[in-house]
Amino acid sequence: MRVLLHVCCGPCSIATVRMLRDEGHEVTALFLNPNIHPVQEYLRRREAMQEVSRRLDLPVIWRDAEYDPAAWMRQMAWREQPGVRCRVCYATRLERTHAIAARGGYDAFATSLLYSRRQRHDMIAEVGHGIAADCSNGADGSVPFLYRDFRTGWQEGIDTSREWGIHRQNYCGCLYSEAERFARDFAKVTGVKEKQAKA
Ligand code: SF4
């Protein structure tokens, strides 16, 4: 099958692409991540993805024109809680992936987000299947969501990205996830009590 694979970053893409290719699929990657904050981090992840593309001879569709951090933040207003905002964040990226897959005549769409043990795996699967079902009567037609548990390739992705020396991020992507990731450091340095993120 021709699969359009949404890729969130280089390290999460490595095992994901290999597993899909092992099944015989022809994979095209789509880099579309308006959630990443700040711009420098976006560029670092983009560079890592370029390196993965080069190493795996993987075609990538770059949607840098859709990187609009201000619009992304406006979309998240009053929905900042992790369980709420992540659903919106997944849906935003997968809806665009589905639309591009439909227009491009792909047989299925998938996402490297399903590789990460740190993501809300079941929510991603639910969102992906939901988009495919909701679009079944649309003008562009529906493209099936290809669900796989890519987490089985977790260690392979880490080992290979270390070997290749590509950027491995230490927070999910958005400003909120960065603040949560470093809340303890912030509290230690400033003495301001750590706030608990509410799911
Ligand atoms: S934590 Fe990750 S998935 Fe959730 S909103 Fe932020 S960038 Fe998106």
GROMACS .gro file of C-alpha atoms and ligand atoms in nm:
model
  207
    1MET     CA    1   0.000   0.000   0.000
    2ARG     CA    2   0.103   0.362  -0.047
    3VAL     CA    3   0.105   0.502   0.305
    4LEU     CA    4   0.126   0.868   0.404
    5LEU     CA    5   0.300   0.870   0.741
    6HIS     CA    6   0.273   1.176   0.958
    7VAL     CA    7   0.612   1.217   1.129
    8CYS     CA    8   0.652   1.413   1.451
    9CYS     CA    9   1.035   1.399   1.459
   10GLY     CA   10   1.335   1.201   1.337
   11PRO     CA   11   1.385   0.952   1.623
   12CYS     CA   12   1.018   0.844   1.627
   13SER     CA   13   1.026   0.788   1.250
   14ILE     CA   14   1.313   0.542   1.221
   15ALA     CA   15   1.158   0.220   1.355
   16THR     CA   16   0.815   0.329   1.231
   17VAL     CA   17   0.930   0.354   0.869
   18ARG     CA   18   1.127   0.032   0.890
   19MET     CA   19   0.828  -0.159   1.031
   20LEU     CA   20   0.595  -0.031   0.761
   21ARG     CA   21   0.847  -0.113   0.491
   22ASP     CA   22   0.894  -0.463   0.638
   23GLU     CA   23   0.522  -0.511   0.573
   24GLY     CA   24   0.580  -0.413   0.212
   25HIS     CA   25   0.432  -0.063   0.222
   26GLU     CA   26   0.561   0.229   0.019
   27VAL     CA   27   0.602   0.510   0.270
   28THR     CA   28   0.597   0.886   0.218
   29ALA     CA   29   0.651   1.100   0.527
   30LEU     CA   30   0.466   1.420   0.608
   31PHE     CA   31   0.634   1.667   0.844
   32LEU     CA   32   0.354   1.885   0.977
   33ASN     CA   33   0.390   1.992   1.341
   34PRO     CA   34   0.256   2.336   1.431
   35ASN     CA   35   0.268   2.239   1.800
   36ILE     CA   36   0.646   2.256   1.838
   37HIS     CA   37   0.777   2.539   2.054
   38PRO     CA   38   0.999   2.735   2.017
   39VAL     CA   39   1.102   2.790   1.656
   40GLN     CA   40   1.460   2.678   1.726
   41GLU     CA   41   1.329   2.343   1.852
   42TYR     CA   42   1.115   2.312   1.540
   43LEU     CA   43   1.427   2.365   1.327
   44ARG     CA   44   1.627   2.111   1.528
   45ARG     CA   45   1.357   1.846   1.486
   46ARG     CA   46   1.326   1.931   1.120
   47GLU     CA   47   1.699   1.888   1.074
   48ALA     CA   48   1.685   1.548   1.248
   49MET     CA   49   1.404   1.448   1.014
   50GLN     CA   50   1.611   1.555   0.714
   51GLU     CA   51   1.889   1.327   0.832
   52VAL     CA   52   1.648   1.034   0.873
   53SER     CA   53   1.513   1.106   0.527
   54ARG     CA   54   1.865   1.096   0.385
   55ARG     CA   55   1.966   0.779   0.572
   56LEU     CA   56   1.649   0.586   0.490
   57ASP     CA   57   1.603   0.730   0.142
   58LEU     CA   58   1.260   0.843   0.255
   59PRO     CA   59   1.057   1.100   0.060
   60VAL     CA   60   0.921   1.374   0.286
   61ILE     CA   61   0.646   1.630   0.225
   62TRP     CA   62   0.741   1.940   0.426
   63ARG     CA   63   0.452   2.157   0.544
   64ASP     CA   64   0.657   2.437   0.700
   65ALA     CA   65   0.405   2.690   0.569
   66GLU     CA   66   0.157   2.548   0.822
   67TYR     CA   67   0.387   2.625   1.113
   68ASP     CA   68   0.203   2.907   1.288
   69PRO     CA   69   0.272   2.899   1.664
   70ALA     CA   70   0.039   3.192   1.740
   71ALA     CA   71  -0.255   3.025   1.565
   72TRP     CA   72  -0.178   2.700   1.747
   73MET     CA   73  -0.178   2.876   2.085
   74ARG     CA   74  -0.508   3.048   2.007
   75GLN     CA   75  -0.659   2.713   1.921
   76MET     CA   76  -0.555   2.580   2.263
   77ALA     CA   77  -0.701   2.866   2.465
   78TRP     CA   78  -0.903   2.728   2.758
   79ARG     CA   79  -0.807   2.378   2.653
   80GLU     CA   80  -0.461   2.371   2.810
   81GLN     CA   81  -0.511   2.065   3.031
   82PRO     CA   82  -0.302   1.775   2.892
   83GLY     CA   83  -0.590   1.533   2.832
   84VAL     CA   84  -0.785   1.800   2.647
   85ARG     CA   85  -0.514   1.978   2.452
   86CYS     CA   86  -0.341   1.659   2.334
   87ARG     CA   87  -0.660   1.536   2.172
   88VAL     CA   88  -0.689   1.865   1.982
   89CYS     CA   89  -0.319   1.852   1.894
   90TYR     CA   90  -0.343   1.496   1.758
   91ALA     CA   91  -0.663   1.572   1.570
   92THR     CA   92  -0.520   1.887   1.409
   93ARG     CA   93  -0.222   1.702   1.269
   94LEU     CA   94  -0.406   1.384   1.170
   95GLU     CA   95  -0.693   1.570   1.002
   96ARG     CA   96  -0.442   1.747   0.781
   97THR     CA   97  -0.260   1.418   0.716
   98HIS     CA   98  -0.588   1.255   0.616
   99ALA     CA   99  -0.678   1.543   0.385
  100ILE     CA  100  -0.339   1.537   0.214
  101ALA     CA  101  -0.354   1.157   0.186
  102ALA     CA  102  -0.702   1.176   0.029
  103ARG     CA  103  -0.594   1.435  -0.225
  104GLY     CA  104  -0.275   1.245  -0.302
  105GLY     CA  105  -0.455   0.917  -0.362
  106TYR     CA  106  -0.282   0.729  -0.080
  107ASP     CA  107  -0.420   0.395   0.040
  108ALA     CA  108  -0.380   0.470   0.410
  109PHE     CA  109  -0.244   0.722   0.659
  110ALA     CA  110  -0.053   0.661   0.982
  111THR     CA  111   0.155   0.850   1.237
  112SER     CA  112   0.489   0.808   1.411
  113LEU     CA  113   0.318   0.935   1.727
  114LEU     CA  114   0.221   0.570   1.777
  115TYR     CA  115   0.590   0.490   1.830
  116SER     CA  116   0.630   0.688   2.150
  117ARG     CA  117   0.576   0.531   2.490
  118ARG     CA  118   0.525   0.882   2.623
  119GLN     CA  119   0.226   0.965   2.406
  120ARG     CA  120  -0.139   0.885   2.473
  121HIS     CA  121  -0.136   0.584   2.249
  122ASP     CA  122  -0.502   0.482   2.274
  123MET     CA  123  -0.615   0.839   2.222
  124ILE     CA  124  -0.408   0.870   1.903
  125ALA     CA  125  -0.558   0.546   1.768
  126GLU     CA  126  -0.909   0.663   1.856
  127VAL     CA  127  -0.854   1.002   1.690
  128GLY     CA  128  -0.706   0.846   1.375
  129HIS     CA  129  -0.987   0.593   1.331
  130GLY     CA  130  -1.243   0.863   1.411
  131ILE     CA  131  -1.113   1.093   1.138
  132ALA     CA  132  -1.124   0.814   0.879
  133ALA     CA  133  -1.482   0.728   0.981
  134ASP     CA  134  -1.599   1.091   0.987
  135CYS     CA  135  -1.459   1.157   0.640
  136SER     CA  136  -1.615   0.852   0.476
  137ASN     CA  137  -1.885   1.067   0.314
  138GLY     CA  138  -1.664   1.364   0.232
  139ALA     CA  139  -1.592   1.502  -0.115
  140ASP     CA  140  -1.234   1.371  -0.116
  141GLY     CA  141  -1.342   1.030   0.015
  142SER     CA  142  -1.200   0.854   0.315
  143VAL     CA  143  -0.856   0.707   0.357
  144PRO     CA  144  -0.823   0.431   0.620
  145PHE     CA  145  -0.614   0.491   0.928
  146LEU     CA  146  -0.336   0.234   0.951
  147TYR     CA  147  -0.297   0.152   1.318
  148ARG     CA  148   0.016  -0.027   1.439
  149ASP     CA  149   0.175  -0.044   1.780
  150PHE     CA  150   0.513   0.093   1.677
  151ARG     CA  151   0.621   0.103   2.042
  152THR     CA  152   0.776  -0.240   1.991
  153GLY     CA  153   1.051  -0.057   1.800
  154TRP     CA  154   1.118   0.183   2.091
  155GLN     CA  155   1.473   0.072   2.171
  156GLU     CA  156   1.570   0.040   1.806
  157GLY     CA  157   1.467   0.402   1.749
  158ILE     CA  158   1.671   0.523   2.047
  159ASP     CA  159   1.980   0.321   1.957
  160THR     CA  160   1.975   0.423   1.592
  161SER     CA  161   1.917   0.791   1.658
  162ARG     CA  162   2.208   0.788   1.906
  163GLU     CA  163   2.429   0.613   1.654
  164TRP     CA  164   2.336   0.867   1.386
  165GLY     CA  165   2.383   1.157   1.629
  166ILE     CA  166   2.048   1.316   1.555
  167HIS     CA  167   1.860   1.549   1.788
  168ARG     CA  168   1.651   1.368   2.050
  169GLN     CA  169   1.407   1.602   2.219
  170ASN     CA  170   1.338   1.591   2.591
  171TYR     CA  171   0.982   1.721   2.590
  172CYS     CA  172   0.680   1.648   2.376
  173GLY     CA  173   0.670   1.971   2.179
  174CYS     CA  174   0.439   2.249   2.293
  175LEU     CA  175   0.512   2.528   2.539
  176TYR     CA  176   0.297   2.356   2.802
  177SER     CA  177   0.485   2.028   2.773
  178GLU     CA  178   0.815   2.212   2.805
  179ALA     CA  179   0.697   2.387   3.122
  180GLU     CA  180   0.575   2.055   3.267
  181ARG     CA  181   0.897   1.876   3.178
  182PHE     CA  182   1.115   2.132   3.351
  183ALA     CA  183   0.882   2.225   3.637
  184ARG     CA  184   1.103   2.050   3.890
  185ASP     CA  185   1.415   2.232   3.771
  186PHE     CA  186   1.226   2.560   3.781
  187ALA     CA  187   1.110   2.493   4.136
  188LYS     CA  188   1.459   2.394   4.246
  189VAL     CA  189   1.622   2.707   4.106
  190THR     CA  190   1.355   2.962   4.195
  191GLY     CA  191   1.204   2.815   4.510
  192VAL     CA  192   0.860   2.854   4.354
  193LYS     CA  193   0.649   2.548   4.431
  194GLU     CA  194   0.606   2.300   4.149
  195LYS     CA  195   0.256   2.305   4.000
  196GLN     CA  196   0.089   1.977   3.924
  197ALA     CA  197  -0.043   1.932   3.571
  198LYS     CA  198  -0.403   1.820   3.571
  199ALA     CA  199  -0.504   1.549   3.325
  200SF4     S1  200   0.193   1.764   2.513
  200SF4    FE1  201   0.248   1.701   2.302
  200SF4     S2  202   0.063   1.606   2.217
  200SF4    FE2  203   0.003   1.724   2.398
  200SF4     S3  204  -0.054   1.927   2.318
  200SF4    FE3  205   0.160   1.940   2.375
  200SF4     S4  206   0.273   1.891   2.188
  200SF4    FE4  207   0.063   1.823   2.157
   0.00000   0.00000   0.00000
